[in-house]
Structures are given as C-alpha cells and as structure tokens.
Coordinates of N, CA and C in Angstrom, one line a residue:
M1 N 6.6 -5.3 20.8 CA 5.4 -4.7 20.4 C 4.7 -5.7 19.4
A2 N 3.5 -6.0 19.7 CA 2.7 -6.9 18.9 C 1.8 -6.0 17.9
V3 N 1.7 -6.5 16.7 CA 0.9 -5.8 15.7 C -0.1 -6.7 15.1
E4 N -1.3 -6.2 14.8 CA -2.3 -7.0 14.1 C -2.5 -6.2 12.8
I5 N -2.3 -6.9 11.7 CA -2.5 -6.3 10.3 C -3.7 -7.0 9.7
M6 N -4.7 -6.3 9.4 CA -5.9 -6.9 8.8 C -6.0 -6.4 7.3
I7 N -6.4 -7.3 6.5 CA -6.6 -7.0 5.1 C -8.0 -7.5 4.7
D8 N -8.9 -6.6 4.3 CA -10.2 -6.9 3.9 C -10.1 -7.4 2.4
R9 N -10.1 -8.7 2.2 CA -9.9 -9.2 0.9 C -11.0 -8.8 -0.1
E10 N -12.2 -8.5 0.4 CA -13.3 -8.2 -0.5 C -13.2 -6.7 -0.9
L11 N -12.5 -5.9 -0.2 CA -12.3 -4.5 -0.6 C -11.1 -4.3 -1.5
C12 N -10.2 -5.2 -1.4 CA -8.9 -5.1 -2.1 C -9.1 -5.3 -3.6
T13 N -8.4 -4.4 -4.3 CA -8.5 -4.5 -5.8 C -7.2 -5.1 -6.4
G14 N -6.3 -5.5 -5.5 CA -5.0 -6.2 -5.9 C -4.0 -5.3 -6.6
C15 N -4.0 -4.0 -6.2 CA -3.1 -3.0 -6.9 C -1.7 -3.2 -6.5
G16 N -1.4 -3.8 -5.3 CA -0.1 -4.0 -4.8 C 0.6 -2.8 -4.2
I17 N -0.1 -1.7 -4.0 CA 0.5 -0.5 -3.4 C 1.1 -0.9 -2.0
C18 N 0.3 -1.6 -1.2 CA 0.8 -1.9 0.2 C 2.1 -2.7 0.1
I19 N 2.2 -3.6 -0.8 CA 3.4 -4.4 -1.0 C 4.6 -3.6 -1.4
E20 N 4.4 -2.7 -2.3 CA 5.5 -1.8 -2.9 C 5.9 -0.8 -1.9
F21 N 5.1 -0.2 -1.1 CA 5.4 0.9 -0.2 C 5.8 0.4 1.2
C22 N 5.7 -0.8 1.6 CA 6.1 -1.3 2.9 C 7.6 -1.3 3.0
P23 N 8.2 -0.5 3.9 CA 9.7 -0.5 4.0 C 10.3 -1.8 4.6
K24 N 9.5 -2.6 5.2 CA 10.0 -3.8 5.8 C 9.6 -5.1 5.1
D25 N 9.0 -5.0 3.9 CA 8.5 -6.2 3.2 C 7.6 -7.1 4.0
V26 N 6.7 -6.5 4.7 CA 5.8 -7.3 5.5 C 4.8 -8.1 4.7
F27 N 4.4 -7.6 3.5 CA 3.4 -8.3 2.6 C 4.0 -9.1 1.5
E28 N 3.2 -10.0 1.1 CA 3.5 -10.8 -0.2 C 2.2 -10.9 -0.9
R29 N 2.2 -11.1 -2.2 CA 1.0 -11.3 -3.0 C 0.5 -12.7 -2.7
S30 N -0.8 -12.9 -2.4 CA -1.4 -14.1 -2.2 C -1.5 -14.9 -3.5
E31 N -1.6 -16.2 -3.4 CA -1.8 -17.1 -4.5 C -3.3 -17.3 -4.7
D32 N -4.1 -16.8 -3.8 CA -5.6 -16.9 -3.8 C -6.2 -15.7 -4.4
L33 N -7.4 -15.9 -5.0 CA -8.1 -14.8 -5.6 C -9.3 -14.4 -4.7
N34 N -9.7 -13.1 -4.7 CA -10.9 -12.8 -4.0 C -12.1 -12.9 -5.0
R35 N -13.2 -12.4 -4.6 CA -14.4 -12.5 -5.5 C -14.3 -11.7 -6.8
Y36 N -13.4 -10.7 -6.8 CA -13.2 -9.9 -8.0 C -12.1 -10.4 -8.9
D37 N -11.6 -11.6 -8.6 CA -10.5 -12.3 -9.3 C -9.2 -11.5 -9.2
N38 N -8.9 -10.9 -8.0 CA -7.7 -10.2 -7.8 C -6.8 -10.9 -6.8
F39 N -5.5 -10.9 -7.0 CA -4.6 -11.5 -6.0 C -4.4 -10.5 -4.9
Y40 N -5.0 -10.7 -3.8 CA -4.8 -9.7 -2.7 C -3.5 -10.0 -1.9
P41 N -3.0 -9.0 -1.2 CA -1.8 -9.2 -0.4 C -2.1 -10.1 0.8
K42 N -1.0 -10.7 1.3 CA -1.1 -11.4 2.6 C 0.0 -11.0 3.5
V43 N -0.2 -11.1 4.8 CA 0.8 -10.7 5.7 C 1.8 -11.9 5.9
A44 N 3.0 -11.6 5.5 CA 4.0 -12.7 5.5 C 5.0 -12.6 6.7
R45 N 5.2 -11.4 7.1 CA 6.2 -11.1 8.2 C 5.7 -10.0 9.1
A46 N 4.6 -10.3 9.9 CA 4.1 -9.3 10.8 C 5.1 -8.8 11.8
E47 N 6.0 -9.7 12.2 CA 6.9 -9.3 13.2 C 7.9 -8.3 12.8
E48 N 8.0 -8.0 11.5 CA 8.9 -7.0 10.9 C 8.2 -5.6 10.9
C49 N 6.9 -5.6 11.1 CA 6.2 -4.3 11.0 C 6.6 -3.3 12.0
I50 N 6.9 -2.1 11.5 CA 7.3 -1.0 12.4 C 6.2 0.0 12.6
V51 N 5.0 -0.3 12.2 CA 3.7 0.4 12.4 C 3.9 1.8 11.8
C52 N 4.4 1.9 10.6 CA 4.5 3.2 9.9 C 3.2 3.5 9.3
R53 N 2.4 2.5 9.1 CA 1.0 2.7 8.5 C 1.0 3.2 7.1
R54 N 2.0 3.0 6.4 CA 2.0 3.4 5.0 C 1.0 2.6 4.2
C55 N 0.9 1.3 4.6 CA -0.1 0.4 3.9 C -1.5 1.0 4.1
E56 N -1.8 1.5 5.3 CA -3.2 2.1 5.5 C -3.3 3.4 4.7
L57 N -2.3 4.2 4.8 CA -2.4 5.5 4.2 C -2.5 5.5 2.7
Y58 N -1.7 4.6 2.0 CA -1.7 4.5 0.6 C -2.7 3.6 -0.1
C59 N -3.4 2.8 0.7 CA -4.4 1.9 0.1 C -5.6 2.7 -0.4
P60 N -5.8 2.7 -1.7 CA -6.9 3.5 -2.2 C -8.3 2.9 -1.9
D61 N -8.3 1.7 -1.5 CA -9.6 1.0 -1.2 C -9.9 0.8 0.3
F62 N -9.0 1.4 1.1 CA -9.2 1.2 2.6 C -9.4 -0.2 3.0
A63 N -8.5 -1.1 2.4 CA -8.6 -2.5 2.7 C -7.6 -3.0 3.7
V64 N -6.7 -2.1 4.2 CA -5.7 -2.5 5.1 C -5.8 -1.7 6.4
S65 N -5.7 -2.4 7.5 CA -5.6 -1.6 8.8 C -4.6 -2.3 9.7
V66 N -3.9 -1.4 10.5 CA -2.9 -1.8 11.4 C -3.2 -1.4 12.8
E67 N -3.1 -2.3 13.7 CA -3.4 -2.0 15.1 C -2.3 -2.6 16.0
E68 N -1.8 -1.7 16.9 CA -0.8 -2.1 17.8 C -1.5 -2.8 19.0
K69 N -0.9 -3.9 19.4 CA -1.5 -4.7 20.5 C -0.5 -4.6 21.7
S70 N -1.0 -4.4 22.9 CA -0.1 -4.3 24.0 C 0.1 -5.7 24.7

C-alpha cells in the first residue's frame, strides 16, 4: 500500500501534535521554518504509515492530509 502524506507548511503552527500522536513515528520536526517562524513536521518514514489518520484528526490547523495510493 502506497501512502501520500501532505503537510501544508503555511497552515502548520508547529505544535507537534502529529509527531506525538503518530504510532509509527512517521514524522520528524523539520529544521526549516515556515513564514510564521515555526518548525513544521516533515515526513521521514512514509513507508511506516498505517493510514490511521491520527495526524489528520488531531491537527488543529488542518495542515496534514493522508491519501492512500493504489
């Protein structure tokens, strides 16, 4: 199963909820800043994603989306 995980860096406030709640540690904090001077998450291990969509559900800024690819 292929997965595409998208992060809208401009919506992200850098709260880290997606990083904390991911059961497979798919995300890491980026070393780059967005325009709001927040360290947004980056997808580090997409192949580990189990498509639980916790990142989507818990993101207060609607900055994360997960899509299964066939």
